[in-house]
PDB file of C-alpha atoms and ligand atoms in Angstrom:
ATOM      1  CA  MET A   3      33.392  32.406  24.241  1.00 88.00           C
ATOM      2  CA  THR A   4      34.809  28.651  24.606  1.00 97.00           C
ATOM      3  CA  ILE A   5      37.188  27.234  23.175  1.00 98.00           C
ATOM      4  CA  ASN A   6      35.950  23.528  22.368  1.00 98.00           C
ATOM      5  CA  VAL A   7      38.459  20.710  22.931  1.00 98.00           C
ATOM      6  CA  LEU A   8      37.092  17.189  22.043  1.00 99.00           C
ATOM      7  CA  PHE A   9      39.739  14.193  22.086  1.00 99.00           C
ATOM      8  CA  VAL A  10      38.751  10.837  19.846  1.00 99.00           C
ATOM      9  CA  CYS A  11      40.280   7.820  19.313  1.00 98.00           C
ATOM     10  CA  LEU A  12      38.030   4.060  18.894  1.00 98.00           C
ATOM     11  CA  GLY A  13      36.363   3.251  21.799  1.00 98.00           C
ATOM     12  CA  ASN A  14      36.918   6.104  24.329  1.00 98.00           C
ATOM     13  CA  ILE A  15      37.903   4.556  26.894  1.00 98.00           C
ATOM     14  CA  CYS A  16      41.926   3.706  26.285  1.00 98.00           C
ATOM     15  CA  ARG A  17      44.040   7.118  24.750  1.00 98.00           C
ATOM     16  CA  SER A  18      41.397  10.021  24.206  1.00 98.00           C
ATOM     17  CA  PRO A  19      39.559   9.543  28.040  1.00 98.00           C
ATOM     18  CA  MET A  20      43.450   9.739  29.163  1.00 98.00           C
ATOM     19  CA  ALA A  21      43.674  12.815  26.654  1.00 98.00           C
ATOM     20  CA  GLU A  22      41.285  14.666  28.207  1.00 98.00           C
ATOM     21  CA  ALA A  23      41.520  14.187  32.282  1.00 98.00           C
ATOM     22  CA  ILE A  24      45.307  15.225  30.939  1.00 98.00           C
ATOM     23  CA  PHE A  25      45.138  18.136  28.820  1.00 98.00           C
ATOM     24  CA  GLN A  26      41.656  19.018  31.346  1.00 98.00           C
ATOM     25  CA  GLN A  27      45.192  19.488  34.327  1.00 98.00           C
ATOM     26  CA  LEU A  28      47.334  21.207  32.130  1.00 98.00           C
ATOM     27  CA  VAL A  29      44.137  23.717  31.310  1.00 98.00           C
ATOM     28  CA  ASP A  30      43.462  24.283  34.718  1.00 98.00           C
ATOM     29  CA  GLU A  31      47.550  23.961  36.315  1.00 98.00           C
ATOM     30  CA  ALA A  32      47.358  27.012  33.839  1.00 98.00           C
ATOM     31  CA  GLY A  33      44.412  29.134  35.242  1.00 98.00           C
ATOM     32  CA  LEU A  34      43.022  28.423  32.278  1.00 98.00           C
ATOM     33  CA  THR A  35      39.765  26.254  33.717  1.00 98.00           C
ATOM     34  CA  ASP A  36      36.590  28.272  32.656  1.00 98.00           C
ATOM     35  CA  LYS A  37      38.383  29.265  28.807  1.00 98.00           C
ATOM     36  CA  PHE A  38      37.663  25.927  27.757  1.00 98.00           C
ATOM     37  CA  GLN A  39      35.314  22.363  27.467  1.00 98.00           C
ATOM     38  CA  VAL A  40      37.213  19.404  26.908  1.00 98.00           C
ATOM     39  CA  ASP A  41      36.216  16.146  26.094  1.00 98.00           C
ATOM     40  CA  SER A  42      36.399  12.809  24.194  1.00 98.00           C
ATOM     41  CA  ALA A  43      34.397  10.310  22.623  1.00 98.00           C
ATOM     42  CA  GLY A  44      35.573   7.448  20.384  1.00 98.00           C
ATOM     43  CA  THR A  45      33.895   6.456  16.226  1.00 98.00           C
ATOM     44  CA  GLY A  46      32.949   2.916  17.945  1.00 98.00           C
ATOM     45  CA  SER A  47      30.041   1.976  20.121  1.00 98.00           C
ATOM     46  CA  TRP A  48      31.069  -1.308  21.263  1.00 97.00           C
ATOM     47  CA  HIS A  49      31.619   0.295  25.119  1.00 98.00           C
ATOM     48  CA  VAL A  50      29.298   3.365  24.896  1.00 98.00           C
ATOM     49  CA  GLY A  51      28.290   3.748  29.127  1.00 98.00           C
ATOM     50  CA  GLU A  52      31.418   2.005  30.104  1.00 98.00           C
ATOM     51  CA  LYS A  53      34.412   3.426  32.226  1.00 98.00           C
ATOM     52  CA  ALA A  54      37.491   4.092  31.023  1.00 98.00           C
ATOM     53  CA  HIS A  55      40.218   1.249  30.680  1.00 98.00           C
ATOM     54  CA  PRO A  56      41.451  -0.495  33.917  1.00 97.00           C
ATOM     55  CA  GLY A  57      45.179   0.776  32.899  1.00 98.00           C
ATOM     56  CA  THR A  58      43.840   4.454  31.633  1.00 98.00           C
ATOM     57  CA  ARG A  59      42.782   4.312  34.921  1.00 98.00           C
ATOM     58  CA  ARG A  60      45.455   2.904  36.903  1.00 97.00           C
ATOM     59  CA  ILE A  61      47.945   5.317  34.817  1.00 98.00           C
ATOM     60  CA  LEU A  62      46.291   8.385  35.821  1.00 98.00           C
ATOM     61  CA  ALA A  63      45.168   7.594  39.545  1.00 97.00           C
ATOM     62  CA  GLU A  64      49.129   7.238  39.664  1.00 97.00           C
ATOM     63  CA  GLN A  65      49.600  10.847  37.753  1.00 96.00           C
ATOM     64  CA  GLY A  66      46.956  12.068  40.341  1.00 97.00           C
ATOM     65  CA  ILE A  67      44.711  12.833  37.828  1.00 97.00           C
ATOM     66  CA  ALA A  68      41.116  12.632  38.311  1.00 90.00           C
ATOM     67  CA  TYR A  69      38.920  11.228  35.987  1.00 96.00           C
ATOM     68  CA  ASN A  70      35.523   9.627  35.936  1.00 95.00           C
ATOM     69  CA  GLY A  71      34.020   9.600  32.582  1.00 97.00           C
ATOM     70  CA  ARG A  72      32.576   7.188  30.728  1.00 98.00           C
ATOM     71  CA  SER A  73      32.545   5.918  26.943  1.00 98.00           C
ATOM     72  CA  ARG A  74      30.233   8.013  24.535  1.00 98.00           C
ATOM     73  CA  GLN A  75      29.764   7.877  20.164  1.00 98.00           C
ATOM     74  CA  ILE A  76      30.926  10.713  18.639  1.00 98.00           C
ATOM     75  CA  THR A  77      27.442  12.862  16.785  1.00 98.00           C
ATOM     76  CA  ALA A  78      27.670  14.506  13.998  1.00 98.00           C
ATOM     77  CA  GLN A  79      26.614  17.633  16.527  1.00 98.00           C
ATOM     78  CA  ASP A  80      30.420  17.200  18.281  1.00 98.00           C
ATOM     79  CA  MET A  81      31.471  17.952  14.893  1.00 98.00           C
ATOM     80  CA  ALA A  82      29.616  20.700  13.619  1.00 98.00           C
ATOM     81  CA  ASP A  83      31.397  23.282  15.233  1.00 98.00           C
ATOM     82  CA  PRO A  84      34.041  23.963  12.849  1.00 98.00           C
ATOM     83  CA  GLN A  85      35.924  25.985  15.624  1.00 98.00           C
ATOM     84  CA  THR A  86      36.090  23.504  17.367  1.00 98.00           C
ATOM     85  CA  TYR A  87      39.327  21.305  17.849  1.00 98.00           C
ATOM     86  CA  ILE A  88      39.137  17.758  17.046  1.00 98.00           C
ATOM     87  CA  VAL A  89      42.206  16.085  17.922  1.00 99.00           C
ATOM     88  CA  THR A  90      42.688  12.248  17.114  1.00 98.00           C
ATOM     89  CA  MET A  91      45.163   9.167  18.300  1.00 98.00           C
ATOM     90  CA  ASP A  92      45.825   8.066  14.623  1.00 98.00           C
ATOM     91  CA  GLN A  93      45.518   7.863  10.966  1.00 98.00           C
ATOM     92  CA  SER A  94      42.677   4.951  11.644  1.00 98.00           C
ATOM     93  CA  ASN A  95      40.572   7.637  13.605  1.00 98.00           C
ATOM     94  CA  SER A  96      41.001  10.596  11.156  1.00 98.00           C
ATOM     95  CA  ASN A  97      39.872   8.716   8.209  1.00 98.00           C
ATOM     96  CA  ASN A  98      37.344   7.196  10.096  1.00 98.00           C
ATOM     97  CA  LEU A  99      36.072  11.103  11.110  1.00 98.00           C
ATOM     98  CA  HIS A 100      36.325  11.615   7.384  1.00 98.00           C
ATOM     99  CA  ARG A 101      34.264   8.624   5.861  1.00 98.00           C
ATOM    100  CA  GLN A 102      31.530   9.504   8.403  1.00 97.00           C
ATOM    101  CA  PHE A 103      30.965  13.393   8.494  1.00 98.00           C
ATOM    102  CA  GLY A 104      33.716  14.925   6.078  1.00 97.00           C
ATOM    103  CA  GLN A 105      36.539  17.009   6.204  1.00 96.00           C
ATOM    104  CA  HIS A 106      36.667  19.112   9.473  1.00 98.00           C
ATOM    105  CA  PRO A 107      38.346  22.250   9.570  1.00 98.00           C
ATOM    106  CA  ASN A 108      39.817  22.094  12.743  1.00 98.00           C
ATOM    107  CA  GLN A 109      40.978  18.160  12.548  1.00 98.00           C
ATOM    108  CA  HIS A 110      44.624  17.404  13.593  1.00 98.00           C
ATOM    109  CA  ARG A 111      46.635  14.109  14.668  1.00 98.00           C
ATOM    110  CA  LEU A 112      47.526  14.724  18.686  1.00 98.00           C
ATOM    111  CA  LEU A 113      51.050  14.116  18.184  1.00 98.00           C
ATOM    112  CA  ALA A 114      51.398  16.270  15.120  1.00 98.00           C
ATOM    113  CA  PHE A 115      51.555  19.061  17.925  1.00 98.00           C
ATOM    114  CA  SER A 116      54.536  17.032  19.778  1.00 97.00           C
ATOM    115  CA  ASN A 117      58.078  17.767  19.449  1.00 89.00           C
ATOM    116  CA  GLN A 118      59.688  14.676  21.779  1.00 93.00           C
ATOM    117  CA  THR A 119      58.695  12.117  19.326  1.00 93.00           C
ATOM    118  CA  THR A 120      58.870  11.145  15.382  1.00 94.00           C
ATOM    119  CA  GLU A 121      55.933   9.263  16.553  1.00 96.00           C
ATOM    120  CA  THR A 122      53.367   9.686  14.349  1.00 97.00           C
ATOM    121  CA  ASP A 123      50.068   7.976  15.576  1.00 98.00           C
ATOM    122  CA  VAL A 124      49.570   6.271  18.878  1.00 98.00           C
ATOM    123  CA  PRO A 125      48.999   2.918  19.115  1.00 97.00           C
ATOM    124  CA  ASP A 126      46.349   1.942  20.617  1.00 96.00           C
ATOM    125  CA  PRO A 127      47.094   0.521  23.951  1.00 96.00           C
ATOM    126  CA  TYR A 128      44.472  -2.062  24.371  1.00 95.00           C
ATOM    127  CA  TYR A 129      46.305  -4.289  22.086  1.00 91.00           C
ATOM    128  CA  THR A 130      49.904  -3.290  23.000  1.00 90.00           C
ATOM    129  CA  SER A 131      49.646  -2.671  26.438  1.00 94.00           C
ATOM    130  CA  THR A 132      51.993  -0.554  26.878  1.00 95.00           C
ATOM    131  CA  PHE A 133      50.053   2.160  29.031  1.00 97.00           C
ATOM    132  CA  GLU A 134      52.768   4.159  30.444  1.00 97.00           C
ATOM    133  CA  TYR A 135      54.743   5.147  26.857  1.00 97.00           C
ATOM    134  CA  VAL A 136      51.121   5.628  25.797  1.00 98.00           C
ATOM    135  CA  TYR A 137      50.771   8.347  28.535  1.00 98.00           C
ATOM    136  CA  GLN A 138      54.169   9.577  27.642  1.00 98.00           C
ATOM    137  CA  LEU A 139      52.921  10.400  23.931  1.00 98.00           C
ATOM    138  CA  VAL A 140      49.874  11.677  24.700  1.00 98.00           C
ATOM    139  CA  LYS A 141      51.302  14.002  27.512  1.00 98.00           C
ATOM    140  CA  ASP A 142      53.696  15.457  24.871  1.00 98.00           C
ATOM    141  CA  GLY A 143      50.965  15.638  22.594  1.00 98.00           C
ATOM    142  CA  CYS A 144      48.464  17.699  25.306  1.00 98.00           C
ATOM    143  CA  GLU A 145      51.505  20.100  25.977  1.00 98.00           C
ATOM    144  CA  GLY A 146      52.060  21.139  22.296  1.00 98.00           C
ATOM    145  CA  LEU A 147      48.260  21.443  21.899  1.00 98.00           C
ATOM    146  CA  LEU A 148      47.904  24.039  24.679  1.00 98.00           C
ATOM    147  CA  GLU A 149      50.896  26.193  24.077  1.00 98.00           C
ATOM    148  CA  THR A 150      49.597  26.016  20.282  1.00 98.00           C
ATOM    149  CA  ILE A 151      46.079  27.125  20.869  1.00 98.00           C
ATOM    150  CA  ARG A 152      47.349  29.357  23.351  1.00 98.00           C
ATOM    151  CA  LYS A 153      49.033  31.150  20.190  1.00 98.00           C
ATOM    152  CA  GLN A 154      46.033  31.183  18.399  1.00 96.00           C
ATOM    153  CA  GLU A 155      43.476  32.169  20.580  1.00 96.00           C
ATOM    154  CA  GLY A 156      45.874  35.041  22.166  1.00 95.00           C
ATOM    155  CA  LEU A 157      45.373  32.799  25.800  1.00 95.00           C
TER     156      LEU A 157
HETATM  157  P1  4NP B  20      40.509   3.240  22.037  1.00 58.66           P
HETATM  158  O1  4NP B  20      41.306   1.711  22.552  1.00 58.66           O
HETATM  159  O2  4NP B  20      40.433   4.007  20.811  1.00 58.66           O
HETATM  160  O3  4NP B  20      42.055   4.290  22.628  1.00 58.66           O
HETATM  161  O4  4NP B  20      40.118   3.109  23.835  1.00 58.66           O
HETATM  162  C1  4NP B  20      40.391   0.451  22.073  1.00 58.66           C
HETATM  163  C2  4NP B  20      39.562   0.043  22.468  1.00 58.66           C
HETATM  164  C3  4NP B  20      39.061  -0.845  22.365  1.00 58.66           C
HETATM  165  C4  4NP B  20      38.653  -1.527  21.423  1.00 58.66           C
HETATM  166  C5  4NP B  20      39.447  -0.312  20.369  1.00 58.66           C
HETATM  167  C6  4NP B  20      40.808   0.284  21.213  1.00 58.66           C
HETATM  168  N1  4NP B  20      37.310  -2.440  20.511  1.00 58.66           N
HETATM  169  O5  4NP B  20      38.043  -3.267  19.547  1.00 58.66           O
HETATM  170  O6  4NP B  20      36.824  -3.226  21.226  1.00 58.66           O
END
């Protein structure tokens, strides 16, 4: 059975593509590639079809992480499977999903899985340009998320 993980932010050009790329790398390094389907999407449609933000692409390239995805907007189909891990970057993303699609039983904020930070929201680097800080937060969250899923799914 495939485990679906969908990272969600506002524009799907800064934070959620970064999370998708980092998490995919962690999954690959753990030898679990064939167990997971990892993706990302935005609640907004402004950047649909665009590559990730240059700041996200730069930091991923510096870390040797490949990413070629394009922005897309989340759909009802993405939210339809109650087992999909829906992982948001901040409270506003969570609220947007809730408003648009109702309660999802497996929806979480990424930083709930980090024990390295007291931050609850990944700040939006589209406005702050703090791509390195965001990378650290997202990486911590992704490591915690994979650990949690491995325990839950017995991997
Ligand atoms: P993201 O950042 O949600 O991390 O992809 C943003 C990108 C674009 C916009 C907002 C946030 N925007 O308003 O266009």
